[in-house]
PDB file of C-alpha atoms and ligand atoms in Angstrom:
ATOM      1  CA  MET A   2     -32.388   5.313 -20.959  1.00 55.00           C
ATOM      2  CA  VAL A   3     -35.764   6.176 -19.509  1.00 66.00           C
ATOM      3  CA  LEU A   4     -38.690   4.422 -21.143  1.00 74.00           C
ATOM      4  CA  ASN A   5     -41.185   6.830 -22.697  1.00 77.00           C
ATOM      5  CA  LEU A   6     -44.559   6.079 -21.099  1.00 78.00           C
ATOM      6  CA  GLU A   7     -46.393   9.210 -22.199  1.00 83.00           C
ATOM      7  CA  ILE A   8     -49.684   8.251 -23.804  1.00 86.00           C
ATOM      8  CA  GLY A   9     -50.471   9.915 -27.140  1.00 86.00           C
ATOM      9  CA  SER A  10     -53.083  12.674 -27.359  1.00 90.00           C
ATOM     10  CA  VAL A  11     -56.419  12.623 -29.204  1.00 90.00           C
ATOM     11  CA  PHE A  12     -55.400  16.073 -30.480  1.00 93.00           C
ATOM     12  CA  SER A  13     -52.594  14.615 -32.594  1.00 93.00           C
ATOM     13  CA  PRO A  14     -54.442  11.910 -34.531  1.00 94.00           C
ATOM     14  CA  ALA A  15     -52.485   9.552 -36.771  1.00 93.00           C
ATOM     15  CA  SER A  16     -55.209   7.501 -38.442  1.00 95.00           C
ATOM     16  CA  PRO A  17     -58.370   8.212 -40.479  1.00 94.00           C
ATOM     17  CA  MET A  18     -60.412   6.888 -37.528  1.00 94.00           C
ATOM     18  CA  ALA A  19     -58.804   9.181 -34.950  1.00 94.00           C
ATOM     19  CA  GLU A  20     -58.986  12.135 -37.402  1.00 95.00           C
ATOM     20  CA  ALA A  21     -62.717  11.575 -37.909  1.00 95.00           C
ATOM     21  CA  THR A  22     -63.279  11.333 -34.157  1.00 94.00           C
ATOM     22  CA  LEU A  23     -61.375  14.584 -33.573  1.00 95.00           C
ATOM     23  CA  ARG A  24     -63.376  16.402 -36.280  1.00 95.00           C
ATOM     24  CA  LEU A  25     -66.579  15.316 -34.509  1.00 95.00           C
ATOM     25  CA  LEU A  26     -65.175  16.417 -31.150  1.00 95.00           C
ATOM     26  CA  TYR A  27     -64.380  19.895 -32.553  1.00 95.00           C
ATOM     27  CA  LEU A  28     -67.866  20.178 -34.050  1.00 94.00           C
ATOM     28  CA  LEU A  29     -69.457  19.262 -30.703  1.00 94.00           C
ATOM     29  CA  LEU A  30     -67.203  21.721 -28.871  1.00 95.00           C
ATOM     30  CA  VAL A  31     -68.152  24.561 -31.235  1.00 95.00           C
ATOM     31  CA  LEU A  32     -71.892  23.776 -31.155  1.00 93.00           C
ATOM     32  CA  GLY A  33     -71.846  23.224 -27.382  1.00 93.00           C
ATOM     33  CA  THR A  34     -70.080  26.542 -26.846  1.00 96.00           C
ATOM     34  CA  GLY A  35     -72.656  28.260 -29.095  1.00 93.00           C
ATOM     35  CA  VAL A  36     -75.550  26.810 -27.073  1.00 92.00           C
ATOM     36  CA  LEU A  37     -73.873  27.840 -23.825  1.00 96.00           C
ATOM     37  CA  VAL A  38     -73.373  31.417 -25.024  1.00 97.00           C
ATOM     38  CA  VAL A  39     -76.968  31.787 -26.336  1.00 92.00           C
ATOM     39  CA  VAL A  40     -78.573  30.309 -23.215  1.00 92.00           C
ATOM     40  CA  ALA A  41     -76.390  32.352 -20.857  1.00 96.00           C
ATOM     41  CA  ALA A  42     -77.150  35.526 -22.820  1.00 95.00           C
ATOM     42  CA  LEU A  43     -80.918  34.855 -22.739  1.00 89.00           C
ATOM     43  CA  VAL A  44     -80.790  34.228 -18.990  1.00 92.00           C
ATOM     44  CA  VAL A  45     -79.018  37.535 -18.433  1.00 94.00           C
ATOM     45  CA  ILE A  46     -81.332  39.437 -20.802  1.00 90.00           C
ATOM     46  CA  SER A  47     -84.526  38.071 -19.219  1.00 85.00           C
ATOM     47  CA  ALA A  48     -83.167  38.655 -15.731  1.00 87.00           C
ATOM     48  CA  ILE A  49     -82.668  42.319 -16.593  1.00 87.00           C
ATOM     49  CA  ARG A  50     -85.870  42.740 -18.625  1.00 81.00           C
ATOM     50  CA  PHE A  51     -88.228  41.128 -16.125  1.00 77.00           C
ATOM     51  CA  ARG A  52     -86.538  42.509 -13.044  1.00 80.00           C
ATOM     52  CA  ASP A  53     -89.588  44.719 -12.401  1.00 74.00           C
ATOM     53  CA  ARG A  54     -92.233  42.456 -10.858  1.00 69.00           C
ATOM     54  CA  GLY A  55     -95.046  44.698 -11.953  1.00 69.00           C
ATOM     55  CA  ARG A  56     -94.172  44.187 -15.603  1.00 67.00           C
ATOM     56  CA  GLU A  57     -96.542  42.012 -17.664  1.00 71.00           C
ATOM     57  CA  LEU A  58     -95.265  38.662 -18.988  1.00 70.00           C
ATOM     58  CA  PRO A  59     -95.635  38.120 -22.754  1.00 72.00           C
ATOM     59  CA  GLU A  60     -99.049  36.974 -24.066  1.00 76.00           C
ATOM     60  CA  ALA A  61     -99.757  33.226 -24.243  1.00 75.00           C
ATOM     61  CA  GLY A  62     -99.489  33.329 -28.054  1.00 76.00           C
ATOM     62  CA  GLU A  63     -96.068  34.989 -27.875  1.00 77.00           C
ATOM     63  CA  ARG A  64     -94.881  32.365 -25.410  1.00 81.00           C
ATOM     64  CA  ARG A  65     -96.077  29.498 -27.620  1.00 85.00           C
ATOM     65  CA  LYS A  66     -94.108  30.978 -30.511  1.00 85.00           C
ATOM     66  CA  ALA A  67     -90.990  31.058 -28.361  1.00 83.00           C
ATOM     67  CA  GLU A  68     -91.550  27.442 -27.284  1.00 88.00           C
ATOM     68  CA  VAL A  69     -91.937  26.240 -30.871  1.00 91.00           C
ATOM     69  CA  LEU A  70     -88.741  28.084 -31.794  1.00 89.00           C
ATOM     70  CA  TRP A  71     -86.877  26.454 -28.922  1.00 87.00           C
ATOM     71  CA  ILE A  72     -88.040  22.959 -29.868  1.00 93.00           C
ATOM     72  CA  LEU A  73     -87.287  23.472 -33.573  1.00 94.00           C
ATOM     73  CA  GLY A  74     -83.863  24.926 -32.762  1.00 90.00           C
ATOM     74  CA  ALA A  75     -82.978  21.960 -30.570  1.00 90.00           C
ATOM     75  CA  ALA A  76     -84.230  19.492 -33.210  1.00 93.00           C
ATOM     76  CA  VAL A  77     -82.151  21.163 -35.938  1.00 93.00           C
ATOM     77  CA  LEU A  78     -79.088  21.120 -33.673  1.00 91.00           C
ATOM     78  CA  LEU A  79     -79.582  17.403 -32.948  1.00 92.00           C
ATOM     79  CA  LEU A  80     -79.842  16.704 -36.681  1.00 92.00           C
ATOM     80  CA  VAL A  81     -76.679  18.695 -37.321  1.00 90.00           C
ATOM     81  CA  VAL A  82     -74.947  16.488 -34.732  1.00 93.00           C
ATOM     82  CA  LEU A  83     -76.578  13.229 -35.839  1.00 95.00           C
ATOM     83  CA  VAL A  84     -75.398  13.249 -39.452  1.00 94.00           C
ATOM     84  CA  PRO A  85     -71.638  13.650 -38.801  1.00 94.00           C
ATOM     85  CA  THR A  86     -71.907  11.261 -35.827  1.00 95.00           C
ATOM     86  CA  VAL A  87     -73.278   8.501 -38.057  1.00 95.00           C
ATOM     87  CA  GLN A  88     -70.613   9.318 -40.673  1.00 94.00           C
ATOM     88  CA  THR A  89     -67.892   9.080 -38.007  1.00 94.00           C
ATOM     89  CA  MET A  90     -69.249   5.762 -36.732  1.00 93.00           C
ATOM     90  CA  ARG A  91     -69.042   4.376 -40.259  1.00 92.00           C
ATOM     91  CA  ILE A  92     -65.370   5.353 -40.454  1.00 92.00           C
ATOM     92  CA  VAL A  93     -64.425   4.187 -36.958  1.00 91.00           C
ATOM     93  CA  ASP A  94     -66.399   0.938 -36.631  1.00 89.00           C
ATOM     94  CA  PRO A  95     -66.182  -1.992 -39.033  1.00 90.00           C
ATOM     95  CA  PRO A  96     -69.514  -3.218 -40.448  1.00 85.00           C
ATOM     96  CA  ALA A  97     -70.994  -6.166 -38.529  1.00 80.00           C
ATOM     97  CA  GLY A  98     -69.544  -9.503 -39.630  1.00 75.00           C
ATOM     98  CA  ALA A  99     -67.106  -7.748 -41.979  1.00 73.00           C
ATOM     99  CA  ARG A 100     -64.518 -10.548 -42.211  1.00 85.00           C
ATOM    100  CA  ALA A 101     -62.243 -12.624 -40.017  1.00 88.00           C
ATOM    101  CA  PRO A 102     -60.137 -10.384 -37.743  1.00 91.00           C
ATOM    102  CA  ASP A 103     -56.493  -9.657 -38.628  1.00 92.00           C
ATOM    103  CA  LEU A 104     -55.620  -9.273 -35.001  1.00 94.00           C
ATOM    104  CA  LEU A 105     -56.924 -10.452 -31.639  1.00 94.00           C
ATOM    105  CA  VAL A 106     -56.249  -8.244 -28.631  1.00 95.00           C
ATOM    106  CA  ILE A 107     -57.115  -9.889 -25.321  1.00 94.00           C
ATOM    107  CA  GLY A 108     -56.994  -8.009 -22.021  1.00 94.00           C
ATOM    108  CA  HIS A 109     -55.555  -9.804 -18.996  1.00 92.00           C
ATOM    109  CA  GLN A 110     -54.780  -8.689 -15.457  1.00 88.00           C
ATOM    110  CA  PHE A 111     -52.422  -6.885 -16.206  1.00 87.00           C
ATOM    111  CA  TRP A 112     -51.138  -7.205 -19.747  1.00 89.00           C
ATOM    112  CA  TRP A 113     -52.359  -7.497 -23.334  1.00 93.00           C
ATOM    113  CA  GLU A 114     -52.235 -10.675 -25.348  1.00 92.00           C
ATOM    114  CA  VAL A 115     -51.846 -10.039 -29.091  1.00 93.00           C
ATOM    115  CA  ARG A 116     -52.578 -12.754 -31.648  1.00 92.00           C
ATOM    116  CA  TYR A 117     -52.254 -12.706 -35.422  1.00 93.00           C
ATOM    117  CA  PRO A 118     -54.526 -15.560 -36.592  1.00 92.00           C
ATOM    118  CA  ALA A 119     -53.200 -15.675 -40.175  1.00 89.00           C
ATOM    119  CA  SER A 120     -49.531 -16.133 -39.230  1.00 88.00           C
ATOM    120  CA  GLY A 121     -49.983 -17.720 -35.799  1.00 87.00           C
ATOM    121  CA  ILE A 122     -47.769 -15.035 -34.233  1.00 88.00           C
ATOM    122  CA  VAL A 123     -48.441 -14.409 -30.543  1.00 88.00           C
ATOM    123  CA  ALA A 124     -47.098 -11.283 -28.874  1.00 87.00           C
ATOM    124  CA  ALA A 125     -47.764  -9.261 -25.734  1.00 86.00           C
ATOM    125  CA  ASN A 126     -48.276  -5.567 -24.993  1.00 88.00           C
ATOM    126  CA  GLU A 127     -46.564  -4.498 -28.216  1.00 90.00           C
ATOM    127  CA  ILE A 128     -48.699  -4.520 -31.345  1.00 94.00           C
ATOM    128  CA  HIS A 129     -46.777  -4.453 -34.598  1.00 94.00           C
ATOM    129  CA  ILE A 130     -48.758  -3.258 -37.608  1.00 95.00           C
ATOM    130  CA  PRO A 131     -47.946  -2.197 -41.165  1.00 95.00           C
ATOM    131  CA  ALA A 132     -48.390   1.585 -41.544  1.00 93.00           C
ATOM    132  CA  GLY A 133     -51.148   2.700 -43.910  1.00 92.00           C
ATOM    133  CA  THR A 134     -53.226  -0.483 -43.634  1.00 92.00           C
ATOM    134  CA  ALA A 135     -56.411  -0.784 -41.584  1.00 92.00           C
ATOM    135  CA  LEU A 136     -56.395  -3.973 -39.517  1.00 93.00           C
ATOM    136  CA  LEU A 137     -59.627  -5.459 -38.264  1.00 94.00           C
ATOM    137  CA  VAL A 138     -59.104  -6.059 -34.552  1.00 94.00           C
ATOM    138  CA  ARG A 139     -61.208  -8.223 -32.281  1.00 94.00           C
ATOM    139  CA  VAL A 140     -60.980  -7.005 -28.701  1.00 95.00           C
ATOM    140  CA  GLU A 141     -61.870  -9.328 -25.844  1.00 94.00           C
ATOM    141  CA  SER A 142     -60.998 -10.050 -22.226  1.00 95.00           C
ATOM    142  CA  ALA A 143     -59.778 -13.127 -20.372  1.00 91.00           C
ATOM    143  CA  ASP A 144     -60.888 -12.008 -16.922  1.00 91.00           C
ATOM    144  CA  VAL A 145     -62.426  -8.636 -15.986  1.00 93.00           C
ATOM    145  CA  ILE A 146     -63.443  -5.579 -18.022  1.00 95.00           C
ATOM    146  CA  HIS A 147     -60.475  -3.769 -19.529  1.00 96.00           C
ATOM    147  CA  ASN A 148     -60.483  -0.990 -22.083  1.00 96.00           C
ATOM    148  CA  PHE A 149     -58.235  -0.756 -25.103  1.00 96.00           C
ATOM    149  CA  TRP A 150     -57.251   2.803 -25.898  1.00 95.00           C
ATOM    150  CA  VAL A 151     -54.557   4.181 -28.164  1.00 95.00           C
ATOM    151  CA  PRO A 152     -55.806   7.786 -28.524  1.00 94.00           C
ATOM    152  CA  GLN A 153     -53.851   8.713 -31.668  1.00 95.00           C
ATOM    153  CA  LEU A 154     -55.035   5.693 -33.641  1.00 95.00           C
ATOM    154  CA  ALA A 155     -58.451   4.389 -32.724  1.00 91.00           C
ATOM    155  CA  ARG A 156     -61.552   4.708 -30.653  1.00 90.00           C
ATOM    156  CA  LYS A 157     -61.646   3.715 -26.998  1.00 93.00           C
ATOM    157  CA  ILE A 158     -63.285   0.315 -26.649  1.00 94.00           C
ATOM    158  CA  ASP A 159     -64.246  -1.922 -23.723  1.00 95.00           C
ATOM    159  CA  ALA A 160     -62.779  -5.429 -23.553  1.00 95.00           C
ATOM    160  CA  THR A 161     -65.605  -7.297 -21.845  1.00 94.00           C
ATOM    161  CA  PRO A 162     -65.341 -11.010 -20.950  1.00 94.00           C
ATOM    162  CA  GLY A 163     -67.581 -13.095 -23.228  1.00 92.00           C
ATOM    163  CA  ARG A 164     -68.459 -10.138 -25.477  1.00 93.00           C
ATOM    164  CA  PRO A 165     -65.859  -9.694 -28.216  1.00 92.00           C
ATOM    165  CA  VAL A 166     -66.089  -6.436 -30.185  1.00 92.00           C
ATOM    166  CA  ALA A 167     -64.496  -5.268 -33.408  1.00 92.00           C
ATOM    167  CA  MET A 168     -62.654  -2.098 -34.334  1.00 93.00           C
ATOM    168  CA  TRP A 169     -60.259  -0.753 -36.965  1.00 94.00           C
ATOM    169  CA  LEU A 170     -56.655  -0.112 -36.074  1.00 94.00           C
ATOM    170  CA  GLN A 171     -54.517   1.899 -38.453  1.00 95.00           C
ATOM    171  CA  ALA A 172     -51.554   4.244 -38.392  1.00 95.00           C
ATOM    172  CA  ASN A 173     -50.976   6.685 -41.274  1.00 95.00           C
ATOM    173  CA  ARG A 174     -47.213   6.691 -40.781  1.00 94.00           C
ATOM    174  CA  PRO A 175     -44.536   4.503 -39.211  1.00 95.00           C
ATOM    175  CA  GLY A 176     -43.928   5.250 -35.544  1.00 93.00           C
ATOM    176  CA  VAL A 177     -44.649   4.196 -31.993  1.00 92.00           C
ATOM    177  CA  PHE A 178     -48.063   5.059 -30.556  1.00 94.00           C
ATOM    178  CA  LEU A 179     -48.669   4.619 -26.852  1.00 92.00           C
ATOM    179  CA  GLY A 180     -51.922   3.722 -25.176  1.00 93.00           C
ATOM    180  CA  ALA A 181     -53.208   2.215 -21.960  1.00 92.00           C
ATOM    181  CA  CYS A 182     -56.002   0.269 -20.365  1.00 94.00           C
ATOM    182  CA  GLY A 183     -58.856   2.753 -19.908  1.00 93.00           C
ATOM    183  CA  GLU A 184     -61.080   0.863 -17.471  1.00 94.00           C
ATOM    184  CA  PHE A 185     -60.225   0.239 -13.824  1.00 95.00           C
ATOM    185  CA  CYS A 186     -59.431  -3.473 -13.661  1.00 93.00           C
ATOM    186  CA  GLY A 187     -57.441  -3.993 -10.468  1.00 89.00           C
ATOM    187  CA  VAL A 188     -54.382  -2.806  -8.589  1.00 87.00           C
ATOM    188  CA  GLU A 189     -52.109  -2.680 -11.643  1.00 87.00           C
ATOM    189  CA  HIS A 190     -54.642  -1.010 -13.954  1.00 91.00           C
ATOM    190  CA  ALA A 191     -52.441   2.042 -14.374  1.00 87.00           C
ATOM    191  CA  TRP A 192     -49.551  -0.143 -15.531  1.00 86.00           C
ATOM    192  CA  MET A 193     -51.306  -1.991 -18.309  1.00 90.00           C
ATOM    193  CA  ARG A 194     -49.764  -0.195 -21.231  1.00 90.00           C
ATOM    194  CA  ILE A 195     -50.031  -0.652 -24.979  1.00 92.00           C
ATOM    195  CA  ARG A 196     -47.395   0.139 -27.615  1.00 91.00           C
ATOM    196  CA  VAL A 197     -48.499   0.100 -31.209  1.00 94.00           C
ATOM    197  CA  ILE A 198     -45.444  -0.047 -33.439  1.00 93.00           C
ATOM    198  CA  ALA A 199     -46.269   0.876 -37.037  1.00 95.00           C
ATOM    199  CA  HIS A 200     -43.693  -0.256 -39.586  1.00 93.00           C
ATOM    200  CA  THR A 201     -42.929   0.342 -43.238  1.00 94.00           C
ATOM    201  CA  ALA A 202     -43.858  -2.677 -45.379  1.00 92.00           C
ATOM    202  CA  PRO A 203     -40.290  -4.140 -45.478  1.00 93.00           C
ATOM    203  CA  GLN A 204     -39.812  -3.596 -41.708  1.00 92.00           C
ATOM    204  CA  TYR A 205     -43.120  -5.298 -41.004  1.00 92.00           C
ATOM    205  CA  ALA A 206     -42.237  -8.247 -43.229  1.00 92.00           C
ATOM    206  CA  ALA A 207     -38.889  -8.555 -41.408  1.00 90.00           C
ATOM    207  CA  TRP A 208     -40.614  -8.485 -38.019  1.00 89.00           C
ATOM    208  CA  GLN A 209     -43.103 -11.144 -39.129  1.00 88.00           C
ATOM    209  CA  GLY A 210     -40.298 -13.305 -40.530  1.00 87.00           C
ATOM    210  CA  ALA A 211     -38.398 -13.166 -37.245  1.00 84.00           C
ATOM    211  CA  GLN A 212     -41.518 -13.962 -35.205  1.00 83.00           C
ATOM    212  CA  VAL A 213     -42.529 -17.061 -37.157  1.00 78.00           C
ATOM    213  CA  ARG A 214     -39.004 -18.543 -36.921  1.00 82.00           C
ATOM    214  CA  PRO A 215     -38.166 -20.345 -33.680  1.00 82.00           C
ATOM    215  CA  PRO A 216     -35.379 -18.515 -31.813  1.00 80.00           C
ATOM    216  CA  ALA A 217     -31.822 -19.865 -32.112  1.00 78.00           C
ATOM    217  CA  ARG A 218     -30.902 -22.559 -29.580  1.00 82.00           C
ATOM    218  CA  PRO A 219     -28.914 -21.249 -26.588  1.00 81.00           C
ATOM    219  CA  VAL A 220     -25.179 -21.975 -26.802  1.00 80.00           C
ATOM    220  CA  ALA A 221     -23.676 -20.339 -23.680  1.00 81.00           C
ATOM    221  CA  SER A 222     -23.547 -22.688 -20.690  1.00 82.00           C
ATOM    222  CA  ASP A 223     -25.491 -20.376 -18.375  1.00 82.00           C
ATOM    223  CA  ALA A 224     -28.226 -19.970 -20.986  1.00 80.00           C
ATOM    224  CA  ILE A 225     -28.439 -23.747 -21.391  1.00 80.00           C
ATOM    225  CA  ALA A 226     -28.701 -24.105 -17.593  1.00 80.00           C
ATOM    226  CA  GLY A 227     -31.392 -21.409 -17.695  1.00 81.00           C
ATOM    227  CA  GLU A 228     -33.377 -23.323 -20.286  1.00 83.00           C
ATOM    228  CA  ARG A 229     -33.241 -26.440 -18.075  1.00 84.00           C
ATOM    229  CA  LEU A 230     -34.417 -24.355 -15.113  1.00 82.00           C
ATOM    230  CA  TYR A 231     -37.227 -22.898 -17.247  1.00 83.00           C
ATOM    231  CA  GLN A 232     -38.432 -26.452 -17.852  1.00 82.00           C
ATOM    232  CA  GLN A 233     -37.948 -27.583 -14.236  1.00 83.00           C
ATOM    233  CA  LEU A 234     -39.923 -24.632 -12.921  1.00 80.00           C
ATOM    234  CA  ALA A 235     -42.593 -25.389 -15.558  1.00 79.00           C
ATOM    235  CA  CYS A 236     -42.743 -21.722 -16.598  1.00 83.00           C
ATOM    236  CA  ALA A 237     -44.656 -22.789 -19.721  1.00 77.00           C
ATOM    237  CA  THR A 238     -47.593 -23.848 -17.517  1.00 78.00           C
ATOM    238  CA  CYS A 239     -48.581 -20.189 -17.600  1.00 82.00           C
ATOM    239  CA  HIS A 240     -46.433 -18.699 -20.363  1.00 82.00           C
ATOM    240  CA  ALA A 241     -47.209 -20.956 -23.332  1.00 76.00           C
ATOM    241  CA  SER A 242     -49.320 -19.261 -25.990  1.00 72.00           C
ATOM    242  CA  SER A 243     -51.940 -22.025 -25.682  1.00 71.00           C
ATOM    243  CA  VAL A 244     -52.483 -21.239 -21.972  1.00 71.00           C
ATOM    244  CA  ALA A 245     -51.746 -17.511 -21.867  1.00 73.00           C
ATOM    245  CA  VAL A 246     -52.107 -17.015 -18.133  1.00 76.00           C
ATOM    246  CA  GLY A 247     -48.951 -14.963 -18.616  1.00 80.00           C
ATOM    247  CA  PRO A 248     -47.468 -13.579 -21.851  1.00 83.00           C
ATOM    248  CA  ASP A 249     -46.033 -16.013 -24.383  1.00 81.00           C
ATOM    249  CA  LEU A 250     -42.245 -15.824 -24.082  1.00 80.00           C
ATOM    250  CA  THR A 251     -41.182 -17.449 -27.362  1.00 78.00           C
ATOM    251  CA  HIS A 252     -39.724 -14.157 -28.630  1.00 78.00           C
ATOM    252  CA  LEU A 253     -39.458 -12.279 -25.339  1.00 79.00           C
ATOM    253  CA  ALA A 254     -36.056 -10.792 -26.173  1.00 76.00           C
ATOM    254  CA  SER A 255     -37.469  -9.155 -29.311  1.00 80.00           C
ATOM    255  CA  ARG A 256     -39.753  -6.922 -27.238  1.00 82.00           C
ATOM    256  CA  GLU A 257     -38.961  -3.402 -26.082  1.00 79.00           C
ATOM    257  CA  THR A 258     -40.711  -3.680 -22.721  1.00 81.00           C
ATOM    258  CA  LEU A 259     -41.529  -6.031 -19.850  1.00 80.00           C
ATOM    259  CA  ALA A 260     -44.317  -6.372 -17.301  1.00 79.00           C
ATOM    260  CA  GLY A 261     -47.229  -4.931 -19.251  1.00 73.00           C
ATOM    261  CA  GLY A 262     -45.158  -2.387 -21.156  1.00 74.00           C
ATOM    262  CA  VAL A 263     -44.005  -0.666 -17.988  1.00 75.00           C
ATOM    263  CA  ILE A 264     -40.249  -1.268 -17.847  1.00 79.00           C
ATOM    264  CA  GLU A 265     -37.626  -1.455 -20.532  1.00 82.00           C
ATOM    265  CA  ASN A 266     -36.655  -4.961 -21.599  1.00 83.00           C
ATOM    266  CA  THR A 267     -33.079  -5.141 -20.321  1.00 84.00           C
ATOM    267  CA  ALA A 268     -31.111  -7.905 -18.547  1.00 82.00           C
ATOM    268  CA  ALA A 269     -31.021  -5.742 -15.404  1.00 83.00           C
ATOM    269  CA  ASN A 270     -34.806  -5.265 -15.349  1.00 83.00           C
ATOM    270  CA  LEU A 271     -35.439  -8.913 -16.143  1.00 85.00           C
ATOM    271  CA  THR A 272     -33.204  -9.799 -13.183  1.00 86.00           C
ATOM    272  CA  ARG A 273     -35.144  -7.467 -10.871  1.00 84.00           C
ATOM    273  CA  TRP A 274     -38.407  -8.918 -12.131  1.00 85.00           C
ATOM    274  CA  LEU A 275     -37.448 -12.578 -11.633  1.00 85.00           C
ATOM    275  CA  ALA A 276     -35.892 -11.910  -8.224  1.00 83.00           C
ATOM    276  CA  ASN A 277     -39.114 -10.347  -6.920  1.00 85.00           C
ATOM    277  CA  PRO A 278     -41.956  -9.596  -9.360  1.00 85.00           C
ATOM    278  CA  ASP A 279     -44.054  -7.992  -6.647  1.00 82.00           C
ATOM    279  CA  ALA A 280     -41.390  -5.356  -5.982  1.00 82.00           C
ATOM    280  CA  VAL A 281     -41.515  -4.296  -9.648  1.00 81.00           C
ATOM    281  CA  LYS A 282     -45.268  -4.595 -10.142  1.00 81.00           C
ATOM    282  CA  PRO A 283     -47.326  -5.221  -6.987  1.00 80.00           C
ATOM    283  CA  GLY A 284     -50.439  -7.300  -7.643  1.00 77.00           C
ATOM    284  CA  SER A 285     -49.026  -9.057 -10.714  1.00 79.00           C
ATOM    285  CA  LEU A 286     -49.973 -12.725 -11.064  1.00 79.00           C
ATOM    286  CA  MET A 287     -46.311 -13.673 -11.598  1.00 82.00           C
ATOM    287  CA  PRO A 288     -45.302 -15.603  -8.450  1.00 82.00           C
ATOM    288  CA  ASN A 289     -42.035 -15.107  -6.601  1.00 85.00           C
ATOM    289  CA  PHE A 290     -40.088 -18.359  -7.005  1.00 82.00           C
ATOM    290  CA  HIS A 291     -37.499 -17.263  -4.393  1.00 85.00           C
ATOM    291  CA  LEU A 292     -34.719 -18.108  -6.812  1.00 84.00           C
ATOM    292  CA  ALA A 293     -31.057 -17.947  -5.901  1.00 84.00           C
ATOM    293  CA  ALA A 294     -29.107 -15.160  -7.613  1.00 82.00           C
ATOM    294  CA  ARG A 295     -27.305 -17.781  -9.749  1.00 83.00           C
ATOM    295  CA  GLU A 296     -30.630 -19.213 -10.916  1.00 83.00           C
ATOM    296  CA  VAL A 297     -31.974 -15.775 -11.784  1.00 83.00           C
ATOM    297  CA  GLY A 298     -28.786 -15.147 -13.771  1.00 83.00           C
ATOM    298  CA  GLU A 299     -29.191 -18.398 -15.695  1.00 83.00           C
ATOM    299  CA  LEU A 300     -32.860 -17.733 -16.465  1.00 84.00           C
ATOM    300  CA  VAL A 301     -32.037 -14.211 -17.656  1.00 83.00           C
ATOM    301  CA  ALA A 302     -29.234 -15.594 -19.838  1.00 81.00           C
ATOM    302  CA  TYR A 303     -31.702 -18.032 -21.406  1.00 84.00           C
ATOM    303  CA  LEU A 304     -34.555 -15.516 -21.826  1.00 82.00           C
ATOM    304  CA  GLU A 305     -32.170 -13.059 -23.477  1.00 80.00           C
ATOM    305  CA  THR A 306     -31.599 -15.644 -26.262  1.00 82.00           C
ATOM    306  CA  LEU A 307     -35.318 -15.645 -27.159  1.00 77.00           C
ATOM    307  CA  LYS A 308     -34.962 -13.159 -29.971  1.00 81.00           C
TER     308      LYS A 308
HETATM  309 CU1  CUA B 427     -56.931  -3.455 -17.601  1.00 75.56          CU
HETATM  310 CU2  CUA B 427     -57.397  -1.424 -16.498  1.00 75.56          CU
END
């Protein structure tokens, strides 16, 4: 199966915020086209009318009238744009200091950390939300400037280190909505993908239930050996949720994708990744541990138990 990586379009909005933004975009396109047509027509008309150099220019009074009309016209146009823009901002952006965020999205080179403060759930790259509910999201960065953008659901917003910002995230219907980092942040910028997975209420409750439970202990011998290796290699030095240099792996096997949402989460891809991360995603911070094939197999067997 080939992983769908096609980012959603702003022209198929699936949230009140994205719908409002698209309405504003259409209004600006229509008004902008109108201005273009009028100005182009006037240029052509005056070029033809005043082609003859001997012809007198309009009187000063006439010209002043035209200037006043121009200024008034532009002012009215700006007002026509201002009102719906402010209305759209009120729909898209939460009021300052609204309430504690439901969700923290933190950009990293080159993946997204996702935290749910109320439940303590920590995820990566895949954001599970209940459909039909607006979540208040705080967007921040752990290193450089990233940009969180899921075109069908929400506005585009910079994730700037030290400057957290807030936005609404909502999906009108259950489904998967793809987005990406929208600000150049390093070699793997293009492969810093986002999947928002909107669930029905029971599906979302089931997902939450599974995430707050610790995964079942490994029983197969290779998985047990893999767990030992995971501890020996001190993988948690980077991958624990408290450190978050790399994604938290507590429920890795429950995710659809690996490596910043770029490859499907399968045993084969996990094997490729552990054998040589740089070959899968050059520039990733995941080091190559030069593991033997047997060790990779054991680690994969263990990681696959982390449902
Ligand atoms: Cu993160 Cu581009």
